[in-house]
Coordinates of C-alpha atoms in Angstrom, one line a residue:
Chain A
M4 CA 45.6 213.8 -42.2
S5 CA 43.9 216.9 -40.8
Q6 CA 45.9 216.8 -37.6
L7 CA 49.0 216.9 -39.8
D8 CA 47.7 219.8 -41.9
D9 CA 47.3 221.6 -38.6
L10 CA 50.9 221.0 -37.6
Y11 CA 52.5 221.5 -41.0
R12 CA 50.6 224.5 -42.4
R13 CA 51.5 225.8 -45.8
V14 CA 53.3 228.8 -44.3
I15 CA 55.5 226.5 -42.2
M16 CA 56.5 224.4 -45.2
D17 CA 57.2 227.6 -47.1
H18 CA 59.6 228.8 -44.4
Y19 CA 61.2 225.4 -44.2
K20 CA 61.8 225.1 -48.0
N21 CA 62.6 228.8 -48.5
P22 CA 64.1 229.9 -45.2
R23 CA 64.5 233.6 -44.6
N24 CA 67.8 234.9 -43.2
R25 CA 69.6 231.7 -43.7
G26 CA 73.4 232.1 -43.8
T27 CA 76.1 234.0 -41.9
M28 CA 77.2 237.6 -41.6
D29 CA 80.4 239.5 -40.8
D30 CA 79.1 242.3 -38.7
E31 CA 77.5 240.3 -36.0
S32 CA 77.7 241.4 -32.4
V33 CA 77.0 237.9 -30.9
T34 CA 76.8 234.3 -32.2
V35 CA 74.9 231.7 -30.3
N36 CA 75.3 228.0 -31.0
L37 CA 72.6 225.9 -29.5
N38 CA 72.2 222.1 -29.7
N39 CA 69.3 220.0 -28.6
P40 CA 71.2 217.0 -27.4
T41 CA 68.2 214.7 -27.2
C42 CA 67.4 215.0 -30.9
G43 CA 70.4 216.5 -32.6
D44 CA 68.8 219.7 -33.8
R45 CA 71.4 222.5 -34.0
I46 CA 71.2 226.2 -34.6
S47 CA 73.8 228.9 -35.0
L48 CA 72.2 232.3 -34.6
Q49 CA 74.0 235.5 -35.4
L50 CA 72.6 238.9 -34.2
H51 CA 73.8 242.3 -34.9
I52 CA 72.5 244.5 -32.1
E53 CA 73.2 248.2 -32.1
D54 CA 71.6 251.0 -30.1
G55 CA 69.4 248.4 -28.4
V56 CA 67.9 247.3 -31.7
V57 CA 68.3 244.0 -33.6
Q58 CA 69.7 245.4 -36.8
N59 CA 70.1 242.0 -38.4
A60 CA 69.7 238.3 -37.7
R61 CA 71.0 235.3 -39.6
F62 CA 71.0 231.6 -38.8
T63 CA 72.4 228.3 -40.0
G64 CA 71.6 224.9 -38.6
E65 CA 70.2 221.4 -39.0
G66 CA 66.9 220.1 -37.9
C67 CA 63.3 219.3 -38.6
S68 CA 60.8 221.4 -40.5
I69 CA 59.5 222.8 -37.3
S70 CA 62.8 223.9 -35.8
M71 CA 64.1 225.4 -39.1
S72 CA 60.8 227.2 -40.0
S73 CA 60.6 228.6 -36.5
A74 CA 64.2 229.9 -36.9
S75 CA 63.3 231.5 -40.2
M76 CA 60.2 233.2 -38.8
M77 CA 61.9 234.3 -35.6
T78 CA 64.8 236.0 -37.4
D79 CA 62.4 237.8 -39.7
A80 CA 60.2 238.8 -36.8
V81 CA 62.9 240.3 -34.6
K82 CA 64.7 242.3 -37.3
G83 CA 64.3 246.0 -36.6
K84 CA 62.8 245.4 -33.1
S85 CA 64.3 246.7 -29.9
T86 CA 65.8 244.0 -27.7
E87 CA 62.9 244.5 -25.3
E88 CA 60.4 244.0 -28.1
A89 CA 62.3 240.9 -29.3
L90 CA 62.3 239.4 -25.8
A91 CA 58.6 240.2 -25.4
L92 CA 58.0 238.2 -28.7
A93 CA 60.0 235.3 -27.2
G94 CA 57.7 235.4 -24.2
K95 CA 54.7 235.5 -26.3
F96 CA 56.0 232.5 -28.3
S97 CA 56.3 230.5 -25.1
S98 CA 52.7 231.3 -24.3
L99 CA 51.7 230.1 -27.8
M100 CA 53.5 226.8 -27.2
K101 CA 51.6 226.4 -23.9
G102 CA 48.4 226.6 -25.9
E103 CA 47.4 230.0 -24.8
Q104 CA 45.5 232.3 -27.2
V105 CA 48.0 234.8 -28.5
E106 CA 48.3 236.4 -31.9
F107 CA 51.4 237.7 -33.6
D108 CA 50.1 240.9 -35.1
E109 CA 53.8 241.8 -35.5
Y110 CA 54.5 238.8 -37.7
E111 CA 51.4 236.7 -38.6
D112 CA 53.3 233.7 -40.0
I113 CA 54.2 232.7 -36.4
D114 CA 50.5 232.0 -35.7
A115 CA 50.9 229.0 -38.0
L116 CA 53.1 227.3 -35.3
S117 CA 50.2 227.2 -32.9
G118 CA 49.5 223.6 -33.9
V119 CA 52.8 222.5 -32.5
G120 CA 51.4 223.0 -29.0
K121 CA 49.3 219.9 -29.6
F122 CA 52.4 217.8 -30.3
P123 CA 54.3 217.9 -26.9
A124 CA 57.3 216.1 -28.3
R125 CA 57.8 218.8 -30.9
I126 CA 57.5 221.9 -28.7
K127 CA 61.3 221.9 -28.1
C128 CA 61.9 221.9 -31.8
A129 CA 59.9 225.1 -32.2
T130 CA 61.4 226.9 -29.2
L131 CA 65.1 226.2 -30.1
A132 CA 65.5 229.4 -32.2
W133 CA 63.7 231.5 -29.6
N134 CA 66.0 230.2 -26.8
A135 CA 69.0 231.1 -29.0
L136 CA 67.5 234.6 -29.3
R137 CA 67.2 235.0 -25.6
K138 CA 70.8 233.9 -25.1
G139 CA 72.0 236.2 -27.8
V140 CA 70.4 239.3 -26.2
E141 CA 71.7 238.2 -22.8
H142 CA 75.3 237.7 -24.0
D143 CA 75.4 240.5 -26.6
G144 CA 78.9 241.7 -27.3
Q145 CA 80.5 238.6 -25.7
G146 CA 81.3 236.9 -29.0
K147 CA 80.5 233.2 -29.3
V148 CA 78.1 231.5 -26.9
E149 CA 77.9 227.6 -27.0
E150 CA 75.5 225.7 -25.1
N151 CA 73.6 222.4 -25.0
V152 CA 70.0 222.8 -24.0
E153 CA 67.6 220.5 -22.3
Q154 CA 64.3 222.2 -22.6
Chain B
M20 CA 55.8 180.9 -33.9
D21 CA 52.5 182.8 -34.3
A22 CA 53.2 186.5 -33.9
R23 CA 49.5 187.4 -34.2
A24 CA 48.6 185.0 -31.3
L25 CA 51.5 186.3 -29.2
R26 CA 50.3 189.9 -29.8
S27 CA 47.2 189.2 -27.7
E28 CA 49.4 188.5 -24.7
F29 CA 50.4 192.1 -24.7
P30 CA 47.6 194.2 -23.3
I31 CA 49.1 197.6 -24.4
L32 CA 49.1 196.7 -28.0
D33 CA 45.3 196.4 -28.0
Q34 CA 44.6 200.1 -28.5
E35 CA 44.1 202.8 -31.1
I36 CA 46.5 205.7 -31.4
N37 CA 45.3 208.7 -33.3
G38 CA 42.4 206.7 -34.7
H39 CA 44.5 203.8 -35.9
P40 CA 45.4 200.4 -34.4
L41 CA 48.8 200.8 -32.7
V42 CA 51.8 199.5 -34.6
Y43 CA 54.6 199.5 -32.2
L44 CA 58.0 199.5 -34.0
D45 CA 60.2 201.1 -31.3
N46 CA 61.3 197.8 -29.7
A47 CA 65.0 198.5 -29.7
A48 CA 64.2 201.4 -27.3
T49 CA 62.0 199.3 -25.1
S50 CA 59.8 196.3 -25.7
Q51 CA 56.2 195.9 -24.5
K52 CA 55.4 193.5 -21.6
P53 CA 53.3 190.4 -21.7
R54 CA 50.5 189.7 -19.2
S55 CA 52.6 187.0 -17.5
V56 CA 55.3 189.5 -16.6
L57 CA 52.8 192.1 -15.3
D58 CA 51.0 189.4 -13.4
A59 CA 54.2 188.0 -11.8
M60 CA 55.1 191.5 -10.5
K61 CA 51.6 192.2 -9.3
R62 CA 51.5 188.8 -7.5
Y63 CA 54.9 189.5 -5.9
Y64 CA 53.7 192.8 -4.5
E65 CA 50.4 191.4 -3.4
F66 CA 51.7 188.3 -1.7
D67 CA 55.4 188.1 -1.2
N68 CA 56.8 191.6 -0.8
A69 CA 59.5 192.1 1.9
N70 CA 63.1 193.1 2.0
V71 CA 65.6 190.3 1.1
H72 CA 68.6 188.6 2.8
R73 CA 67.7 189.7 6.3
G74 CA 64.1 189.0 7.2
V75 CA 63.6 186.1 9.6
H76 CA 59.9 186.2 8.8
T77 CA 58.1 184.2 6.2
L78 CA 57.6 187.0 3.7
G79 CA 61.3 187.8 3.9
S80 CA 62.2 184.2 3.0
R81 CA 59.7 184.2 0.1
A82 CA 61.1 187.5 -1.2
T83 CA 64.6 186.2 -1.0
D84 CA 63.7 183.0 -2.7
A85 CA 62.0 184.9 -5.5
Y86 CA 65.0 187.2 -5.9
E87 CA 67.6 184.5 -5.8
G88 CA 65.4 182.3 -7.9
A89 CA 65.4 185.0 -10.6
R90 CA 69.2 185.1 -10.4
E91 CA 69.3 181.3 -11.1
K92 CA 67.0 181.8 -14.1
V93 CA 69.3 184.5 -15.5
A94 CA 72.3 182.2 -15.0
R95 CA 70.6 179.4 -16.9
F96 CA 69.4 181.9 -19.6
L97 CA 73.0 182.9 -20.3
N98 CA 74.4 179.5 -19.5
A99 CA 76.7 181.0 -16.8
A100 CA 78.7 178.5 -14.8
S101 CA 76.9 179.6 -11.6
A102 CA 74.4 182.2 -10.3
R103 CA 77.4 183.7 -8.4
E104 CA 78.4 185.2 -11.8
I105 CA 75.1 187.2 -12.2
I106 CA 74.9 190.7 -10.7
F107 CA 71.5 192.4 -10.8
N108 CA 71.6 196.1 -11.7
R109 CA 69.6 198.7 -13.5
G110 CA 70.6 197.5 -17.0
T111 CA 73.2 197.6 -19.6
T112 CA 74.4 201.1 -18.9
T113 CA 75.0 200.2 -15.2
G114 CA 76.6 196.9 -16.2
L115 CA 79.2 198.5 -18.5
N116 CA 79.8 201.2 -15.9
M117 CA 80.5 198.5 -13.3
V118 CA 83.1 196.9 -15.5
A119 CA 84.7 200.3 -16.5
G120 CA 84.6 201.7 -13.0
G121 CA 85.1 198.6 -10.9
Y122 CA 87.5 196.6 -13.1
A123 CA 89.1 198.8 -15.8
R124 CA 90.0 201.6 -13.4
Q125 CA 91.6 199.2 -11.0
H126 CA 93.6 197.2 -13.5
L127 CA 94.5 199.6 -16.4
R128 CA 97.7 201.6 -16.5
E129 CA 99.2 204.2 -18.7
G130 CA 100.0 202.7 -22.2
D131 CA 97.3 200.1 -21.9
E132 CA 94.6 200.0 -24.6
I133 CA 90.8 199.7 -24.6
V134 CA 89.4 198.7 -28.0
I135 CA 85.9 199.4 -29.1
T136 CA 84.1 200.5 -32.4
Q137 CA 82.7 203.8 -33.6
S138 CA 79.3 202.3 -33.8
E139 CA 78.9 201.7 -30.0
H140 CA 76.0 203.1 -28.1
H141 CA 77.1 206.0 -25.8
S142 CA 76.8 203.5 -22.9
N143 CA 79.6 201.4 -24.4
L144 CA 81.7 204.5 -25.2
I145 CA 81.6 207.0 -22.4
P146 CA 82.4 204.6 -19.5
W147 CA 85.6 203.7 -21.4
Q148 CA 86.4 207.3 -22.2
Q149 CA 86.2 208.0 -18.5
A150 CA 88.3 205.0 -17.5
A151 CA 90.9 205.9 -20.1
K152 CA 91.1 209.5 -18.8
A153 CA 91.4 208.2 -15.2
T154 CA 94.1 205.6 -15.9
G155 CA 96.1 207.1 -18.8
A156 CA 95.0 204.2 -21.1
T157 CA 94.3 204.8 -24.8
L158 CA 90.9 204.3 -26.4
K159 CA 91.1 202.7 -29.9
F160 CA 88.5 202.0 -32.5
I161 CA 88.2 199.1 -34.9
P162 CA 87.4 200.6 -38.3
L163 CA 83.9 199.9 -39.8
Q164 CA 83.1 198.7 -43.2
E165 CA 80.8 200.7 -45.4
D166 CA 77.8 198.8 -44.1
G167 CA 78.8 199.1 -40.5
S168 CA 80.2 195.6 -40.1
L169 CA 83.7 194.6 -38.9
T170 CA 86.3 192.4 -40.5
L171 CA 88.3 190.0 -38.3
A172 CA 91.5 191.2 -40.1
D173 CA 90.8 194.7 -38.8
V174 CA 90.1 193.3 -35.3
E175 CA 93.5 191.5 -35.5
A176 CA 95.2 194.7 -36.6
T177 CA 93.7 196.9 -33.9
V178 CA 93.9 194.6 -30.8
T179 CA 97.6 194.5 -29.7
E180 CA 99.6 193.0 -26.9
R181 CA 98.9 196.3 -25.0
T182 CA 95.2 195.9 -25.3
K183 CA 93.6 195.0 -22.0
I184 CA 89.9 195.3 -22.8
V185 CA 87.9 194.8 -26.0
S186 CA 84.2 195.9 -25.7
I187 CA 81.7 195.5 -28.4
A188 CA 77.9 195.4 -28.8
Y189 CA 76.8 192.0 -30.0
V190 CA 74.1 193.7 -32.1
S191 CA 74.3 197.4 -33.2
N192 CA 71.3 199.3 -32.1
V193 CA 71.5 201.5 -35.3
M194 CA 72.9 199.3 -38.0
G195 CA 71.3 196.0 -36.8
T196 CA 74.7 194.4 -37.5
V197 CA 75.4 191.1 -35.7
H198 CA 79.1 191.2 -34.8
P199 CA 81.2 187.9 -34.6
V200 CA 81.6 188.2 -30.9
K201 CA 83.0 184.7 -30.4
E202 CA 85.7 185.2 -33.0
I203 CA 86.5 188.7 -31.6
A204 CA 86.7 187.2 -28.0
G205 CA 89.2 184.6 -29.4
I206 CA 91.4 187.4 -30.8
A207 CA 91.2 189.4 -27.5
H208 CA 92.2 186.4 -25.4
K209 CA 95.1 185.5 -27.8
R210 CA 96.5 189.0 -27.0
G211 CA 95.7 188.7 -23.3
A212 CA 92.8 191.1 -23.2
I213 CA 89.4 190.5 -21.7
M214 CA 86.2 190.6 -23.8
V215 CA 83.2 192.7 -22.7
V216 CA 79.9 192.5 -24.6
D217 CA 77.1 195.0 -24.7
G218 CA 74.1 192.6 -24.9
A219 CA 71.3 195.2 -24.9
Q220 CA 70.1 194.4 -28.4
S221 CA 71.1 190.7 -28.5
S222 CA 69.5 189.3 -25.4
P223 CA 65.9 190.2 -26.5
H224 CA 66.4 188.4 -29.8
M225 CA 68.8 185.4 -29.6
K226 CA 70.1 182.6 -27.5
V227 CA 73.3 183.9 -25.8
D228 CA 75.6 181.3 -24.3
V229 CA 78.4 183.2 -22.5
R230 CA 80.5 180.1 -22.1
D231 CA 80.3 179.1 -25.7
L232 CA 81.1 182.7 -26.8
D233 CA 83.8 182.7 -24.1
V234 CA 83.2 186.3 -23.2
D235 CA 84.4 187.7 -19.9
F236 CA 81.6 190.2 -19.2
Y237 CA 78.2 190.4 -20.7
A238 CA 75.7 193.2 -19.8
F239 CA 72.0 193.4 -20.8
S240 CA 68.7 195.1 -19.9
G241 CA 65.4 193.5 -18.9
H242 CA 63.1 196.1 -20.4
K243 CA 64.1 195.4 -24.0
M244 CA 63.2 191.7 -23.6
C245 CA 59.7 191.8 -22.2
G246 CA 60.8 192.6 -18.7
P247 CA 60.2 195.7 -16.6
T248 CA 62.3 198.9 -16.7
G249 CA 64.9 199.3 -14.0
I250 CA 66.3 195.8 -14.0
G251 CA 69.2 194.2 -15.9
A252 CA 72.1 192.0 -15.2
L253 CA 75.9 191.8 -15.6
Y254 CA 77.5 188.4 -16.2
G255 CA 81.1 188.2 -15.2
K256 CA 83.5 185.2 -15.0
E257 CA 83.9 184.4 -11.4
A258 CA 87.7 184.9 -11.4
L259 CA 87.2 188.4 -12.8
L260 CA 84.4 189.3 -10.5
E261 CA 86.7 188.5 -7.6
K262 CA 89.1 191.1 -9.1
M263 CA 86.4 193.7 -9.6
E264 CA 85.6 196.4 -7.0
P265 CA 82.0 197.6 -6.2
I266 CA 81.1 201.0 -7.5
E267 CA 78.3 201.5 -5.0
F268 CA 78.7 201.2 -1.3
G269 CA 76.3 201.0 1.6
G270 CA 73.7 198.6 3.0
E271 CA 73.3 195.0 1.8
M272 CA 76.8 194.8 0.2
I273 CA 78.8 194.7 3.4
D274 CA 80.3 192.0 5.6
F275 CA 81.8 193.8 8.7
V276 CA 81.6 197.5 9.2
E277 CA 84.0 199.3 11.4
L278 CA 84.3 203.0 12.0
Y279 CA 87.2 203.5 9.6
D280 CA 87.0 200.5 7.4
S281 CA 84.6 197.8 6.1
S282 CA 84.7 194.5 4.3
W283 CA 82.4 193.3 1.5
K284 CA 80.1 190.3 1.1
E285 CA 81.2 187.7 -1.4
I286 CA 80.3 188.0 -5.1
P287 CA 77.7 188.7 -6.4
W288 CA 76.2 190.5 -3.4
K289 CA 79.1 192.8 -2.9
F290 CA 78.1 194.5 -6.1
E291 CA 74.4 195.0 -5.0
G292 CA 74.5 197.9 -2.5
G293 CA 71.1 199.0 -1.2
T294 CA 67.8 197.3 -1.3
P295 CA 67.9 195.4 -4.6
I296 CA 65.4 195.6 -7.5
I297 CA 63.4 192.7 -6.2
A298 CA 60.1 193.1 -8.1
G299 CA 62.2 193.9 -11.2
A300 CA 64.1 190.7 -10.8
V301 CA 60.9 188.8 -10.4
G302 CA 59.6 190.5 -13.6
L303 CA 62.8 189.7 -15.5
G304 CA 62.5 186.0 -14.4
A305 CA 59.0 185.9 -15.8
A306 CA 60.2 187.6 -19.0
I307 CA 62.8 184.9 -19.4
D308 CA 60.1 182.2 -18.9
F309 CA 58.0 183.9 -21.5
L310 CA 60.8 184.1 -24.1
E311 CA 61.9 180.5 -23.5
S312 CA 58.3 179.3 -23.9
V313 CA 58.2 181.0 -27.3
G314 CA 61.7 179.9 -28.1
L315 CA 64.7 182.2 -28.5
D316 CA 65.7 180.6 -31.9
E317 CA 62.1 181.2 -33.1
I318 CA 62.2 184.8 -32.0
D319 CA 65.6 185.3 -33.7
R320 CA 64.3 183.8 -36.9
H321 CA 61.2 185.9 -36.8
G322 CA 63.1 189.1 -36.2
R323 CA 65.5 188.4 -39.0
E324 CA 62.7 187.5 -41.4
L325 CA 60.8 190.7 -40.6
S326 CA 64.0 192.7 -40.9
R327 CA 64.6 191.2 -44.4
Y328 CA 61.0 191.7 -45.4
A329 CA 61.2 195.4 -44.2
Y330 CA 64.5 195.9 -45.9
G331 CA 63.0 194.7 -49.2
R332 CA 59.8 196.7 -48.9
L333 CA 61.5 199.9 -47.8
S334 CA 63.9 199.6 -50.7
E335 CA 61.0 200.0 -53.0
I336 CA 60.5 203.5 -51.8
E337 CA 62.3 206.1 -54.0
D338 CA 64.7 208.4 -52.3
I339 CA 65.0 206.2 -49.2
A340 CA 68.5 205.6 -47.6
I341 CA 68.8 202.4 -45.6
Y342 CA 71.8 202.0 -43.3
G343 CA 73.5 198.9 -42.2
P344 CA 74.1 195.5 -43.9
S345 CA 71.6 194.0 -46.4
G346 CA 72.1 190.5 -44.8
N347 CA 73.0 189.2 -41.3
R348 CA 71.0 191.8 -39.5
S349 CA 68.9 191.7 -36.4
G350 CA 65.3 192.9 -36.2
L351 CA 65.7 196.5 -37.0
V352 CA 65.9 198.9 -40.0
T353 CA 67.4 202.4 -39.8
F354 CA 66.7 204.8 -42.7
N355 CA 66.1 208.3 -43.9
L356 CA 63.4 209.4 -46.3
G357 CA 64.9 211.8 -48.7
D358 CA 65.3 215.3 -47.2
V359 CA 62.4 214.8 -44.7
H360 CA 63.9 215.1 -41.2
P361 CA 63.4 211.9 -39.2
H362 CA 61.4 213.9 -36.6
D363 CA 58.9 214.9 -39.2
V364 CA 58.8 211.3 -40.4
A365 CA 58.1 210.1 -36.9
T366 CA 55.4 212.7 -36.3
V367 CA 53.6 211.8 -39.5
L368 CA 53.8 208.1 -38.7
D369 CA 52.5 208.7 -35.2
T370 CA 49.4 210.3 -36.6
E371 CA 49.0 207.0 -38.5
G372 CA 49.3 205.1 -35.2
I373 CA 52.8 203.9 -35.9
A374 CA 55.5 204.3 -33.3
I375 CA 59.1 204.5 -34.5
R376 CA 62.3 206.2 -33.1
A377 CA 63.9 209.2 -34.6
G378 CA 67.1 210.9 -33.5
H379 CA 70.7 209.9 -32.9
H380 CA 69.9 206.7 -31.0
C381 CA 72.5 207.5 -28.4
C382 CA 75.1 207.0 -31.2
Q383 CA 76.4 210.5 -32.0
P384 CA 79.8 209.4 -33.3
L385 CA 78.1 206.8 -35.5
M386 CA 75.8 209.5 -36.9
R387 CA 78.9 211.6 -37.7
W388 CA 80.4 208.5 -39.4
L389 CA 77.2 208.1 -41.4
K390 CA 77.3 211.9 -42.2
V391 CA 73.7 212.4 -41.0
S392 CA 72.4 214.4 -38.0
A393 CA 69.7 211.9 -37.2
T394 CA 67.9 208.8 -38.6
A395 CA 64.6 207.0 -38.3
R396 CA 64.5 203.5 -37.0
A397 CA 61.9 200.8 -37.1
S398 CA 62.6 197.9 -34.7
F399 CA 60.7 194.7 -34.5
Y400 CA 59.8 192.1 -31.9
L401 CA 58.0 188.8 -31.6
Y402 CA 54.5 190.4 -31.8
N403 CA 55.2 192.3 -35.0
T404 CA 54.0 191.0 -38.4
E405 CA 54.5 191.6 -42.1
E406 CA 51.3 193.6 -42.0
D407 CA 52.9 196.0 -39.5
V408 CA 55.7 196.5 -42.0
D409 CA 53.2 197.0 -44.8
R410 CA 51.5 199.7 -42.7
L411 CA 54.9 201.3 -42.1
V412 CA 55.6 201.4 -45.8
D413 CA 52.2 202.8 -46.7
A414 CA 52.6 205.5 -44.1
L415 CA 56.1 206.4 -45.4
V416 CA 54.7 206.7 -49.0
K417 CA 52.0 209.1 -47.5
T418 CA 54.7 211.0 -45.7
K419 CA 56.6 211.5 -49.0
E420 CA 53.5 212.7 -50.7
F421 CA 52.8 215.0 -47.8
F422 CA 56.2 216.6 -47.9
Q423 CA 56.0 216.6 -51.7
L424 CA 59.3 214.9 -52.2

């Protein structure tokens, strides 16, 4: 099952079983609810953005190990980053999913998701949280954003 | 019936996926195609292809004969009174939309009722939602038992004198439940309603006699029963088809065309606007020949036996949740493996060469009723064997170990 080990690395399973930043907060500046209608994965991402910096990020949701671990890593990675830096990370993550050689020096756990690129059907699982991040930055201060995504 | 021998008729099954011989258990989504169907379509394109109903030339006649011959075959397959009652279309979704858009919208009024169940596929739900919104009719749901089955007492209680349409899947694509369609049709008729049947999961597996069941409309898809994608048919009783309006307009379906008005051909052609799905119909005809040569009753028995075997073997796995009835189920088993998300299950199985479906199966309201966001589903067909089920079970045990459940 080496192919599987590549997909489900220990660090991914750790984020899946012990998600970081899971839950809700009261001082959010934007909440994004994203669904993936084709598979039923669901994420609700809260961001607290102040002075152009992601002060805090929390998420709740339902989905597979890939989507939930990706949300855990993403929220951890963007905390304390400026919105520009956060969006740059999102761009880098897209490159990773396309199989390009990129490394996340900022948050090395994310490198573990590189194996997902070899499972085309699962890429949308990994990108759900990052798409929520993009929407959140875009709609900061607008309260709740609800959307279905076909990625 | 020799499933192993039949398997060799399906070229696609003879391959390795991720280093393992393919075990295809996603038949409720679409079935594979036997050589005879592929050959029939190739032969049609290589020798007979032309447009139908208008060519004076020889190929035009051959294509028309092939297309109308396929219609006769479908009529016999369903035991319809005549081929005039068979409309070719893209499949079950289109068939149900034809009834909801061309019949329900014309004949329903405010206060009328449409009765369905919460376990319907989105294709047998959303067209009725739209028809209800457009006409002011009310959509009602027959309650489900814990195992997803229906009781006739509940049908009696839900279908009233105001009910104009009852629409139910013969076989649930998630629960595998075989609903008592004949009895439900009897209740619908007693109250003056018409009976519509979603036959997507029944036609591949069992002999369906629309006159014996006494249903008014019956929609099914070719691709789930060894035929090609893009072709299906809607059966409707002639008297009702005469009262149904086309939902597509244009070439092929017209009689006389004036600048400001036009008239339609007679049934069934008035429902087939545009160049029809000719090669698809030829493929569907070949699929019917294939299924009949194997025997629908044999196929039904095989599917139920495999389903029973799978239910038993899967039940041995600790922490597995199996949905749907333990008996009277068609050839599929839907389950969840502990806390492992069905997408993760499906990915692990894929690395073992096993294809299953994971997701909501186009049944979001049913998922909510089951209180799950998604499920995994193994669905069987005539080429699957107990060995396939054993490989599924072994791979699920490995999956459990992998995720350290």
